[in-house]
Every structure is written in structure tokens, then in C-alpha cells.
Short mmCIF file of C-alpha atoms in Angstrom, two decimals:
data_model
loop_
_atom_site.label_atom_id
_atom_site.label_comp_id
_atom_site.label_asym_id
_atom_site.label_seq_id
_atom_site.Cartn_x
_atom_site.Cartn_y
_atom_site.Cartn_z
CA MET A 318 34.59 11.13 -4.83
CA THR A 319 34.85 11.05 -8.87
CA ALA A 320 31.65 9.90 -10.74
CA GLY A 321 33.50 6.78 -11.83
CA ALA A 322 34.35 5.93 -8.31
CA GLN A 323 30.86 6.83 -7.14
CA ALA A 324 28.18 3.51 -6.78
CA ALA A 325 25.35 3.88 -9.01
CA VAL A 326 22.67 2.65 -6.46
CA THR A 327 23.51 1.67 -2.63
CA LEU A 328 21.06 -0.58 -0.24
CA GLN A 329 21.78 -0.34 3.55
CA GLY A 330 19.80 -2.89 5.67
CA VAL A 331 16.46 -1.59 3.77
CA ASN A 332 13.67 -3.92 5.78
CA THR A 333 10.31 -3.91 4.52
CA SER A 334 7.02 -5.21 5.41
CA PHE A 335 3.18 -5.37 4.57
CA GLY A 336 1.98 -5.64 7.72
CA SER A 337 3.33 -8.93 9.58
CA ASN A 338 5.07 -9.96 6.20
CA HIS A 339 8.52 -9.59 6.22
CA VAL A 340 9.25 -8.99 2.69
CA LEU A 341 12.77 -7.52 2.77
CA ARG A 342 15.23 -8.40 5.71
CA ASP A 343 18.31 -6.04 6.09
CA ILE A 344 19.03 -6.02 2.36
CA SER A 345 22.59 -4.29 1.29
CA LEU A 346 23.58 -4.13 -2.12
CA THR A 347 26.04 -1.46 -4.08
CA VAL A 348 25.54 -1.28 -7.46
CA ALA A 349 28.57 0.65 -9.36
CA GLN A 350 28.01 2.97 -12.54
CA GLY A 351 27.59 0.28 -15.68
CA GLU A 352 27.21 -2.37 -13.72
CA ARG A 353 24.39 -4.95 -15.40
CA VAL A 354 22.74 -6.71 -12.03
CA VAL A 355 20.60 -9.56 -13.19
CA ILE A 356 18.12 -10.69 -9.66
CA CYS A 357 16.50 -13.90 -9.57
CA GLY A 358 14.79 -15.89 -7.13
CA PRO A 359 11.18 -17.56 -6.53
CA SER A 360 8.14 -15.59 -6.59
CA GLY A 361 7.81 -13.82 -3.56
CA SER A 362 11.36 -13.53 -2.78
CA GLY A 363 10.82 -10.09 -2.55
CA LYS A 364 13.39 -9.32 -6.02
CA SER A 365 9.93 -6.53 -7.38
CA THR A 366 9.83 -5.05 -3.78
CA MET A 367 13.22 -4.61 -3.69
CA ILE A 368 13.27 -2.78 -7.27
CA ARG A 369 10.51 -0.77 -6.70
CA CYS A 370 12.03 0.75 -3.17
CA ILE A 371 15.12 2.38 -5.39
CA ASN A 372 12.84 4.80 -7.17
CA GLY A 373 10.18 5.16 -4.12
CA LEU A 374 7.24 3.15 -5.47
CA GLU A 375 7.68 0.80 -2.29
CA ARG A 376 8.24 2.32 0.98
CA TYR A 377 10.59 1.00 3.26
CA GLN A 378 10.40 0.90 7.01
CA SER A 379 14.29 1.14 8.19
CA GLY A 380 17.42 1.26 6.13
CA HIS A 381 19.38 3.96 3.63
CA ILE A 382 19.00 4.05 0.07
CA THR A 383 20.79 6.46 -2.56
CA VAL A 384 20.82 7.11 -6.25
CA ASP A 385 23.66 8.66 -7.54
CA GLY A 386 24.67 10.04 -4.30
CA ILE A 387 21.36 11.06 -3.74
CA ALA A 388 19.76 10.05 -0.63
CA LEU A 389 16.20 8.54 -1.30
CA THR A 390 13.94 9.87 1.74
CA ARG A 391 10.15 10.68 2.36
CA ASP A 392 10.80 14.39 1.15
CA ALA A 393 9.75 15.31 -2.02
CA THR A 394 12.86 16.45 -3.54
CA SER A 395 14.96 13.65 -3.12
CA LEU A 396 12.28 11.50 -4.56
CA LYS A 397 11.64 13.58 -7.55
CA ARG A 398 15.38 13.97 -8.51
CA ILE A 399 16.03 10.07 -8.11
CA ARG A 400 12.67 9.45 -10.52
CA ARG A 401 14.08 11.84 -13.28
CA ASP A 402 17.54 9.74 -13.02
CA VAL A 403 16.19 6.22 -12.86
CA GLY A 404 14.28 4.82 -15.67
CA MET A 405 11.74 1.67 -15.39
CA VAL A 406 10.66 -1.09 -17.35
CA PHE A 407 7.45 -3.38 -15.90
CA GLN A 408 6.66 -6.54 -16.50
CA SER A 409 2.74 -5.63 -18.15
CA PHE A 410 4.47 -2.47 -20.11
CA ASN A 411 2.22 0.31 -18.68
CA LEU A 412 1.91 2.25 -21.45
CA PHE A 413 -0.92 4.57 -21.34
CA PRO A 414 -3.24 3.64 -23.57
CA HIS A 415 -5.05 7.17 -24.58
CA LEU A 416 -1.63 8.33 -25.47
CA THR A 417 0.08 7.57 -29.00
CA VAL A 418 3.41 6.08 -28.82
CA LEU A 419 4.71 9.18 -29.75
CA GLU A 420 3.09 11.02 -27.13
CA ASN A 421 3.86 8.24 -24.33
CA CYS A 422 7.40 9.02 -25.09
CA VAL A 423 7.42 12.74 -25.07
CA LEU A 424 5.40 13.55 -21.70
CA ALA A 425 7.94 12.90 -19.31
CA PRO A 426 10.79 14.81 -21.46
CA MET A 427 8.50 17.78 -21.87
CA SER A 428 6.53 17.81 -18.37
CA VAL A 429 9.24 17.09 -16.28
CA ARG A 430 12.62 17.88 -17.94
CA GLY A 431 10.75 21.04 -19.65
CA MET A 432 12.12 20.07 -23.14
CA LYS A 433 10.53 21.60 -26.01
CA ARG A 434 8.24 19.52 -27.75
CA ALA A 435 10.37 19.81 -31.30
CA GLU A 436 13.65 18.34 -29.08
CA ALA A 437 11.65 15.73 -27.32
CA LYS A 438 10.04 14.61 -30.41
CA ALA A 439 13.32 14.09 -32.08
CA LEU A 440 14.38 11.96 -28.69
CA ALA A 441 11.89 10.06 -29.00
CA MET A 442 12.46 9.70 -32.78
CA ASP A 443 15.49 8.60 -32.07
CA TYR A 444 15.20 5.79 -29.52
CA LEU A 445 11.96 4.34 -31.25
CA GLY A 446 14.75 3.76 -34.15
CA ARG A 447 17.05 2.28 -31.49
CA VAL A 448 14.20 0.03 -30.22
CA LYS A 449 13.56 -0.41 -33.79
CA ILE A 450 10.00 0.51 -33.99
CA PRO A 451 9.84 4.06 -35.09
CA GLU A 452 7.33 3.58 -37.80
CA GLN A 453 4.66 3.06 -34.74
CA ALA A 454 5.10 6.44 -33.15
CA ARG A 455 1.59 7.61 -34.53
CA LYS A 456 -0.09 4.24 -33.29
CA TYR A 457 -1.85 3.58 -30.00
CA PRO A 458 0.05 1.06 -27.63
CA ASN A 459 -3.13 -1.38 -28.19
CA GLN A 460 -2.56 -1.51 -31.87
CA LEU A 461 1.06 -2.79 -31.06
CA SER A 462 1.94 -6.34 -30.06
CA GLY A 463 3.27 -7.12 -26.51
CA GLY A 464 6.82 -7.34 -27.48
CA GLN A 465 6.35 -3.76 -29.73
CA GLN A 466 4.72 -2.51 -26.37
CA GLN A 467 7.32 -3.68 -24.09
CA ARG A 468 10.01 -1.61 -26.56
CA VAL A 469 8.26 1.08 -26.53
CA ALA A 470 8.21 1.43 -22.79
CA ILE A 471 11.94 1.17 -23.16
CA ALA A 472 12.50 3.86 -25.51
CA ARG A 473 9.80 6.13 -23.26
CA ALA A 474 12.09 4.95 -20.31
CA LEU A 475 15.05 6.03 -22.18
CA CYS A 476 13.75 9.04 -22.99
CA MET A 477 14.29 10.67 -19.67
CA GLN A 478 18.28 10.00 -20.51
CA PRO A 479 17.93 8.00 -17.21
CA ARG A 480 21.44 7.28 -15.47
CA VAL A 481 19.94 3.68 -14.08
CA MET A 482 17.68 1.42 -15.35
CA LEU A 483 15.57 -0.98 -13.35
CA PHE A 484 13.52 -3.83 -15.37
CA ASP A 485 11.01 -5.70 -13.62
CA GLU A 486 10.38 -9.25 -15.09
CA PRO A 487 10.20 -7.53 -18.78
CA THR A 488 9.44 -10.72 -20.72
CA SER A 489 7.26 -12.35 -18.29
CA ALA A 490 4.07 -11.36 -19.54
CA LEU A 491 5.15 -11.61 -23.09
CA ASP A 492 4.74 -14.36 -25.39
CA PRO A 493 7.52 -16.74 -26.48
CA GLU A 494 8.01 -15.69 -29.81
CA MET A 495 8.31 -11.93 -28.38
CA VAL A 496 10.90 -12.72 -25.42
CA ARG A 497 14.00 -12.60 -27.79
CA GLU A 498 13.37 -9.10 -29.43
CA VAL A 499 12.60 -7.40 -25.94
CA LEU A 500 16.07 -9.19 -24.80
CA ASP A 501 18.16 -8.11 -27.96
CA THR A 502 17.03 -4.73 -26.97
CA MET A 503 18.03 -5.13 -23.33
CA VAL A 504 21.38 -6.61 -24.67
CA GLU A 505 22.20 -3.62 -26.92
CA LEU A 506 21.13 -1.37 -23.90
CA ALA A 507 24.00 -3.23 -21.86
CA GLY A 508 26.63 -2.84 -24.36
CA SER A 509 25.76 1.00 -24.32
CA GLY A 510 27.02 1.09 -20.44
CA MET A 511 23.85 1.73 -18.71
CA THR A 512 23.53 0.78 -15.18
CA MET A 513 21.27 -1.82 -15.32
CA LEU A 514 19.09 -3.67 -12.32
CA CYS A 515 17.15 -6.24 -14.25
CA VAL A 516 14.58 -9.02 -12.51
CA THR A 517 14.26 -11.53 -14.62
CA HIS A 518 14.12 -15.41 -15.27
CA GLU A 519 16.02 -15.54 -18.27
CA MET A 520 19.16 -17.36 -17.41
CA GLY A 521 20.75 -17.10 -21.14
CA PHE A 522 20.48 -13.21 -20.39
CA ALA A 523 21.68 -13.22 -18.00
CA ARG A 524 24.85 -15.13 -18.82
CA GLN A 525 25.21 -12.87 -21.66
CA VAL A 526 25.19 -9.48 -20.07
CA ALA A 527 25.51 -9.64 -16.38
CA ASP A 528 28.53 -8.83 -14.81
CA ARG A 529 26.46 -10.21 -11.25
CA VAL A 530 23.66 -12.32 -10.65
CA ILE A 531 21.72 -12.25 -7.18
CA PHE A 532 19.65 -14.77 -5.99
CA MET A 533 17.02 -13.88 -3.49
CA ASP A 534 14.74 -15.97 -1.48
CA GLY A 535 12.51 -15.01 1.46
CA GLY A 536 13.62 -11.20 1.52
CA GLU A 537 17.19 -12.01 1.50
CA ILE A 538 19.95 -11.99 -0.87
CA VAL A 539 21.04 -15.68 -0.29
CA GLU A 540 24.02 -15.75 -2.69
CA GLN A 541 25.82 -13.66 -5.69
CA GLY A 542 28.11 -13.71 -7.75
CA ALA A 543 29.59 -13.72 -11.73
CA PRO A 544 26.56 -15.40 -14.05
CA ASP A 545 28.94 -18.30 -14.49
CA THR A 546 30.28 -19.49 -11.67
CA LEU A 547 27.08 -18.97 -9.84
CA PHE A 548 25.28 -21.28 -12.03
CA ALA A 549 27.99 -23.69 -12.38
CA ALA A 550 28.84 -24.22 -8.91
CA PRO A 551 25.76 -22.96 -6.64
CA LYS A 552 26.61 -23.29 -3.00
CA THR A 553 23.41 -22.97 -1.19
CA GLU A 554 21.11 -25.76 -1.22
CA ARG A 555 18.04 -22.85 -1.86
CA LEU A 556 19.85 -21.85 -5.08
CA GLN A 557 19.91 -25.74 -6.46
CA ARG A 558 16.85 -26.16 -5.70
CA PHE A 559 16.00 -22.81 -7.62
CA LEU A 560 18.16 -23.36 -10.35
CA ALA A 561 16.50 -27.25 -10.78
CA GLN A 562 13.42 -25.76 -11.35
CA ILE A 563 14.09 -23.14 -13.92
CA LEU A 564 15.63 -25.52 -15.60
CA ARG A 565 13.16 -28.29 -15.61
CA SER A 566 10.69 -25.90 -17.14
CA HIS A 567 12.80 -24.01 -20.02
CA MET B 1087 -51.77 28.29 -31.07
CA MET B 1088 -49.36 28.37 -28.70
CA GLY B 1089 -51.35 31.49 -27.14
CA GLY B 1090 -48.30 33.59 -27.45
CA TYR B 1091 -46.26 31.32 -24.93
CA GLY B 1092 -44.06 30.76 -28.10
CA GLY B 1093 -41.41 33.35 -26.15
CA GLN B 1094 -42.16 32.06 -22.57
CA PHE B 1095 -41.51 28.48 -23.72
CA LEU B 1096 -37.97 29.35 -25.20
CA ALA B 1097 -37.00 31.36 -22.14
CA GLY B 1098 -38.33 28.50 -20.41
CA ILE B 1099 -35.69 26.07 -22.59
CA LEU B 1100 -32.60 28.58 -21.76
CA LEU B 1101 -33.73 28.64 -18.14
CA THR B 1102 -33.70 25.02 -18.05
CA LEU B 1103 -30.14 24.75 -19.51
CA GLU B 1104 -28.87 27.19 -17.38
CA ILE B 1105 -29.65 26.15 -14.17
CA SER B 1106 -28.77 22.14 -15.37
CA VAL B 1107 -25.15 23.37 -16.92
CA CYS B 1108 -24.56 25.56 -13.52
CA SER B 1109 -25.97 22.58 -10.84
CA TYR B 1110 -23.84 19.93 -13.11
CA LEU B 1111 -20.58 21.73 -12.91
CA ILE B 1112 -21.12 22.39 -9.28
CA GLY B 1113 -22.09 18.42 -9.00
CA LEU B 1114 -18.85 17.80 -10.85
CA ILE B 1115 -16.71 20.00 -8.26
CA PHE B 1116 -18.87 18.45 -5.21
CA GLY B 1117 -18.20 15.09 -7.27
CA VAL B 1118 -14.23 15.58 -7.21
CA LEU B 1119 -13.93 16.24 -3.57
CA GLY B 1120 -16.08 13.95 -2.81
CA ALA B 1121 -13.99 10.79 -4.31
CA ALA B 1122 -10.86 12.34 -3.44
CA ALA B 1123 -12.07 12.30 0.12
CA LYS B 1124 -13.19 8.72 -0.03
CA LEU B 1125 -10.36 7.68 -1.26
CA ALA B 1126 -8.26 9.82 1.04
CA PRO B 1127 -5.23 7.97 3.07
CA TRP B 1128 -7.12 9.58 6.44
CA ARG B 1129 -9.67 8.36 8.05
CA VAL B 1130 -11.85 11.75 8.63
CA LEU B 1131 -11.87 12.13 5.52
CA ARG B 1132 -12.85 8.65 4.41
CA VAL B 1133 -15.91 9.16 7.08
CA LEU B 1134 -16.88 12.19 5.83
CA GLY B 1135 -16.77 11.16 1.79
CA ASN B 1136 -19.38 8.39 3.36
CA LEU B 1137 -21.78 10.63 5.41
CA TYR B 1138 -22.32 12.43 2.54
CA THR B 1139 -22.82 10.02 -0.48
CA ILE B 1140 -25.10 7.86 2.40
CA ILE B 1141 -27.31 10.63 3.14
CA VAL B 1142 -27.82 12.71 -0.23
CA ARG B 1143 -28.75 9.45 -2.09
CA ALA B 1144 -31.21 8.27 0.60
CA LEU B 1145 -33.13 11.27 0.77
CA PRO B 1146 -35.66 12.73 -1.68
CA GLU B 1147 -34.14 15.62 -3.99
CA LEU B 1148 -37.24 17.71 -2.97
CA LEU B 1149 -36.63 17.71 0.94
CA LEU B 1150 -32.90 18.30 0.69
CA LEU B 1151 -33.92 21.63 -1.84
CA LEU B 1152 -36.17 22.60 1.10
CA ILE B 1153 -33.84 21.86 3.97
CA ALA B 1154 -31.31 23.83 1.60
CA PHE B 1155 -33.76 27.03 0.83
CA TYR B 1156 -35.45 27.34 4.03
CA VAL B 1157 -33.09 26.04 6.92
CA LEU B 1158 -29.55 26.35 5.61
CA ALA B 1159 -30.30 29.26 3.51
CA GLY B 1160 -32.03 31.16 6.36
CA ALA B 1161 -29.25 29.64 9.31
CA LEU B 1162 -26.12 31.06 7.47
CA SER B 1163 -27.43 34.60 6.08
CA GLY B 1164 -28.55 34.95 9.40
CA LEU B 1165 -24.95 34.03 10.81
CA ALA B 1166 -23.41 36.35 8.20
CA ALA B 1167 -25.92 38.91 9.24
CA SER B 1168 -25.10 38.62 13.11
CA VAL B 1169 -21.34 38.95 12.53
CA GLY B 1170 -21.96 42.19 10.58
CA LEU B 1171 -20.52 40.85 7.32
CA VAL B 1172 -24.05 41.48 5.20
CA LYS B 1173 -27.18 43.59 6.11
CA SER B 1174 -29.70 42.58 8.27
CA ASP B 1175 -32.25 42.41 5.88
CA PHE B 1176 -29.70 39.75 3.18
CA SER B 1177 -30.91 36.68 1.67
CA PHE B 1178 -29.20 34.69 -0.65
CA SER B 1179 -30.64 34.82 -4.23
CA PRO B 1180 -32.85 32.02 -4.71
CA PHE B 1181 -31.44 30.58 -7.80
CA LEU B 1182 -27.50 30.40 -6.28
CA VAL B 1183 -29.18 28.56 -3.46
CA ALA B 1184 -31.48 26.20 -5.66
CA VAL B 1185 -28.39 25.59 -8.20
CA ILE B 1186 -25.61 24.75 -5.06
CA ALA B 1187 -28.52 22.27 -3.46
CA LEU B 1188 -28.94 20.23 -6.65
CA GLY B 1189 -25.27 20.54 -7.54
CA PHE B 1190 -24.75 19.13 -3.99
CA ILE B 1191 -27.18 16.37 -4.66
CA GLN B 1192 -25.55 15.54 -7.98
CA GLY B 1193 -22.58 15.34 -6.65
CA ALA B 1194 -22.81 12.36 -4.44
CA TYR B 1195 -24.14 10.30 -7.01
CA VAL B 1196 -20.58 12.16 -9.35
CA THR B 1197 -18.54 10.75 -6.40
CA GLU B 1198 -19.63 7.29 -6.47
CA ILE B 1199 -18.90 7.04 -10.24
CA LEU B 1200 -15.64 8.85 -9.63
CA ARG B 1201 -14.68 6.78 -6.98
CA ALA B 1202 -15.28 3.34 -9.45
CA GLY B 1203 -13.36 5.11 -11.82
CA VAL B 1204 -10.23 5.87 -10.39
CA LEU B 1205 -10.64 2.25 -8.40
CA ALA B 1206 -10.57 0.84 -11.77
CA LEU B 1207 -7.38 2.35 -13.02
CA PRO B 1208 -4.70 -0.74 -12.99
CA ARG B 1209 -2.36 -0.04 -10.54
CA GLY B 1210 0.52 0.24 -13.06
CA GLN B 1211 -0.56 3.12 -14.69
CA SER B 1212 -0.14 5.01 -11.43
CA ASP B 1213 3.25 3.34 -11.20
CA ALA B 1214 4.28 4.02 -14.45
CA ALA B 1215 3.59 7.80 -14.31
CA LEU B 1216 5.19 8.10 -10.60
CA ALA B 1217 8.37 6.51 -11.97
CA LEU B 1218 8.66 8.62 -14.87
CA GLY B 1219 8.81 11.33 -12.44
CA LEU B 1220 5.60 12.99 -13.20
CA SER B 1221 4.07 15.90 -11.08
CA PHE B 1222 0.88 15.47 -9.24
CA PRO B 1223 -1.28 17.88 -11.75
CA VAL B 1224 0.71 15.92 -14.69
CA ARG B 1225 -0.23 12.63 -13.21
CA TRP B 1226 -3.67 13.06 -13.16
CA GLY B 1227 -4.27 15.84 -15.77
CA ARG B 1228 -2.71 13.73 -18.79
CA VAL B 1229 -2.41 10.18 -17.72
CA LEU B 1230 -5.04 9.00 -15.04
CA GLY B 1231 -7.74 11.86 -15.08
CA PRO B 1232 -8.48 10.83 -19.07
CA GLN B 1233 -8.88 7.45 -18.09
CA VAL B 1234 -11.08 7.67 -15.06
CA LEU B 1235 -12.96 10.15 -17.29
CA ARG B 1236 -13.50 7.09 -20.46
CA HIS B 1237 -14.48 4.94 -17.97
CA ALA B 1238 -16.75 7.33 -15.79
CA LEU B 1239 -18.38 9.05 -18.98
CA PRO B 1240 -21.46 7.15 -19.87
CA ALA B 1241 -22.95 7.09 -15.93
CA LEU B 1242 -21.48 10.96 -16.08
CA GLY B 1243 -23.95 11.52 -18.92
CA ASN B 1244 -26.59 9.76 -16.95
CA VAL B 1245 -26.16 12.39 -13.98
CA TRP B 1246 -26.85 15.12 -17.15
CA LEU B 1247 -29.74 13.75 -18.04
CA ASN B 1248 -31.25 13.81 -14.64
CA ALA B 1249 -30.04 16.96 -14.31
CA THR B 1250 -31.84 18.64 -16.89
CA LYS B 1251 -34.92 17.00 -15.30
CA ASP B 1252 -34.55 18.04 -11.51
CA SER B 1253 -33.93 21.61 -12.71
CA SER B 1254 -37.76 21.75 -12.94
CA LEU B 1255 -37.36 21.29 -9.11
CA ILE B 1256 -36.23 24.96 -8.64
CA SER B 1257 -39.50 26.48 -9.08
CA ILE B 1258 -40.77 25.17 -6.03
CA VAL B 1259 -38.08 27.40 -3.99
CA GLY B 1260 -38.96 30.79 -6.63
CA ALA B 1261 -40.72 32.17 -9.07
CA PHE B 1262 -38.67 30.64 -11.79
CA ALA B 1263 -40.34 30.00 -15.43
CA ASP B 1264 -38.07 26.80 -16.69
CA VAL B 1265 -39.94 24.77 -19.36
CA LEU B 1266 -42.26 22.87 -16.81
CA LYS B 1267 -43.37 25.96 -15.13
CA VAL B 1268 -44.16 27.93 -18.10
CA SER B 1269 -46.19 24.73 -19.09
CA SER B 1270 -48.47 24.55 -16.21
CA LEU B 1271 -49.05 28.14 -16.31
CA ALA B 1272 -49.72 28.26 -19.81
CA ALA B 1273 -52.09 25.03 -19.38
CA ALA B 1274 -54.10 26.13 -16.71
CA ALA B 1275 -54.67 29.50 -17.94
CA THR B 1276 -55.51 28.18 -21.70
CA LYS B 1277 -57.18 24.52 -20.60
CA GLN B 1278 -55.14 23.06 -23.28
CA TYR B 1279 -53.59 20.74 -20.79
CA ILE B 1280 -52.44 18.26 -23.55
CA LEU B 1281 -51.21 20.22 -26.20
CA PHE B 1282 -48.68 22.68 -23.45
CA TYR B 1283 -47.74 19.73 -21.38
CA ALA B 1284 -46.88 17.73 -24.55
CA LEU B 1285 -44.73 20.64 -25.45
CA ALA B 1286 -42.66 20.58 -22.47
CA ALA B 1287 -42.17 16.83 -22.90
CA LEU B 1288 -40.95 17.62 -26.34
CA CYS B 1289 -38.79 20.38 -25.22
CA PHE B 1290 -36.90 17.75 -22.27
CA LEU B 1291 -37.11 15.11 -25.11
CA LEU B 1292 -34.71 17.38 -27.33
CA ILE B 1293 -32.62 18.40 -24.74
CA SER B 1294 -32.40 14.99 -23.92
CA VAL B 1295 -31.37 14.03 -28.01
CA VAL B 1296 -29.14 16.50 -28.20
CA SER B 1297 -27.04 15.99 -25.19
CA MET B 1298 -27.31 11.67 -26.00
CA TRP B 1299 -25.64 13.22 -28.97
CA ILE B 1300 -22.99 15.32 -27.69
CA LEU B 1301 -22.33 12.40 -25.05
CA ASN B 1302 -21.88 9.71 -27.87
CA ALA B 1303 -19.51 11.98 -29.48
CA LEU B 1304 -17.68 12.64 -26.15
CA HIS B 1305 -17.75 8.78 -25.59
CA ILE B 1306 -16.12 7.89 -28.84
CA ARG B 1307 -13.49 10.75 -28.71
CA SER B 1308 -12.81 9.24 -25.04
CA ARG B 1309 -11.86 5.95 -26.39
CA ARG B 1310 -9.23 6.75 -29.03
CA GLY B 1311 -6.62 3.99 -28.18
CA LEU B 1312 -8.39 1.49 -26.80
CA HIS B 1313 -9.07 -0.49 -30.09
CA ILE B 1314 -7.42 -3.09 -31.14
CA ALA B 1315 -5.92 -3.37 -34.66
#
């Protein structure tokens, strides 16, 4: 199989439960290289759990996940290889508060990829430039605004030069006036051909960049399709209800 | 005025510091092991960890020291001799036994402090470190450990201050001339109780003040990045 034809991420029949709570029910999903997928759904629908399964932050009880042709197993080597190639951005940024912005960015490239400091630093400054905050490199995360912190978090993930990026509600914890700057950064990233899976309720973002929108509810993929078709003509009652709520709150 | 006891006091301070530092370092090791056990996913380890902190924190330190010295050390050296590891007249160095026993006691307190520090870490820190693919040593050495320490430092400082005071218990189990022992010997010999006990108090005060000064500096350093612009 050539690299172009190989799927970036596949999930086959993935099931997860926490105790008696069945969080993911038989999820199957194939994401192509370079595809941009937006995942939406009410809270508790399993969307975060699903993307957290992809880099092994959450365990699943049955099913198969492969990333870039590597099967995700409990085996430490497969986890290690997959995490090298999958970047993740979290709702609450999760920058390391005791390290400067630059140290946050060079830590993984140096310790995981074995990069020399000078090389890692140059790479970090390049990505900090792309997210438009190179002048903050020497500051600590708490000295930055939420939007700036999230852009650092994106730069930090990109410094590992991942093949897939996961976003778990990246703008949900931000003040409204900072949402735009983070979304702009993500739009730019989408333009670079990065494979992206993004859990978000930003429907404008979904329309602008998503190749496909996935609607989840009750641990299942209920409906999926191109954003325009899906938003314009939702087939299921559950999606209609969800869209009505989203529109009302925006 | 010191009646020639100045040199002995100086040696006493050094011995007190030596006992304190050694027992404290051992306490930190026991504390890391204890906290790891109490946070382990395996029930057996959690039970062991709980027994450790419950028993050690319940019993008087003096009693634990006496048990270590007269029961455990004797039994261990007897066992070692019976299997031919050591000669039959072997006995552990009293300094070693006392320092390990004191460290074991402090370790129970350190265990609770570190455990609380780990539990106080936001889950996202560990998530982010895992998602970046950081290995176990890097995760704990560079990301989680420093944040646990930042949280635990004031309480660990208290344990250190207690370690300097508990060090005087060592004179129960051997002929050790630590600060307190020197002062009581000098006081008894010269009948100058006020002078020599005041001097002992001054020595401990000096150790404590210098310690606090160092701890403060460490604390300020550990809080870098915490302030908001």
C-alpha cells in the first residue's frame, strides 16, 4: 500500500466502558491522510473518549485502532511509536507551568526524538513564529492569555512533527474574544495538509475547514457527512435537536 | 566560660547535622517508595503502604527506635550470622541502625506529603506528558516531579526541622555526643545547667534558622512560573 492510499487513523468496532457506563459503542471510523474531521455531539456523547483512545490516553475493551499503519496495542512499543506521531491539544491547554514556553516546546523533541538543543530550539522558534507568538518564548505559561497558551500548546504538539493532530475542545475553555485567534491558527494548520481530528462545537470552523463532520450521541456515531449537507439537512432527530440547541446558544 | 566544651559543642553540631542529613535522605527514599506503594494500582502494595504510615505515625519515635535497635537489629544480625553471612560476634553499627530507623519514621510522614502532592496534580499534566510520548523518567523527572515538589516543599521542610530535633534520640541507643548529649554532660559536670542548656537551645535555633533560610530560597525557586503577569 502506498502512503497516499493508507488511512491515517482507523477504528474498528471500538468499545469502551467505565464500570457500567458504556461510553463508546462499536465505533468504526476511517480517516484518510490529510483529512480534516470535526466531531461534535452533546456532552457525554463519547467524543473526547474516542479521540483519547487514538493515542492511548484511554483504554478500550474491544476493537482495533491503527494509526499510520501501526496497530495500537497494550504493548509499550506501539504506544510509544503512535504517540510520537500523534499530537494532541487539550481543552485546558495543559502546558507545563514550571517550564518556559520554549522549554515546553523543546522537551519532547529533545527527549523523545533525541534532537540536539540548538536544533530543537530552532524548530520551536519556527513553530512559535507560525502561531505568532515567538516573542513570548522566554515567558512562563501563566504569564500568557488563554488564547496565547493554547497557541503555545499547538506549537508544542507540532514540534514533534506529528502526522496526525487531535484537538479536544480546544476553544471551550477560552474567553470569547480569544476563540478567534486559536481557530485562525487551526485553519492555517488545516491548510498545510495536516490530518486533523477535532472535537469542537465551533460550527463556523467546521464549515470552513472540515472535509467531514461526525455527530456522536450516546457513544455512537449517529450521522456523518460533509458539513454543508449535514448542517443543512440533518437526517436524524437527534442531530436536528442538537443543532437547534447549538444555534440557540450561539 | 565554656570550660573547654567549645570543641565538643562544635563536634556535637556536626554529629547532629550528620544524623539529620542521613536520616532525612533515607526518609525521602522511604517516602518515595511509600507514596508509590499507596498510589499503586495493586492492592497488596496499597495495603502495605497504609500499614506503614498508620503504624509508624501511631507509635512514639522512641519506641520505634528501641524496637529497631534491640529487636530488629539483633534479630537481623543473628539471622545473618546463622546463615554464615557474618561472624557470630557481628552487630550492626549503632549509627547505621539509628539513622535507618529515624529515616524509616520520617519516611511515613514524607509518604503522606508526596502522596498528597501527586493527588494535587491536575490530571491534564500527566495526559499532556503522555501524549507527547515522554518516557517514565522524563515524565516524573521533568514534568510531574518538580510540580509535586513545589507543592510538597513546605511540608518537607517541616519534616527536616523535625529530623534535626529527633536526631538527639540517637544518644538513647549508643554513646553519641550530639549537641543535646554534650550539653547535658557539660551541665552535669559543671552544674551550669542554664548556660549549657541555653547553649544547646541556641545550637538548635541556629540550625533551624539556617534551614529555614535555605528552605525559603528553595521554595521561591520552586515557584518560578507560578506568578501571573
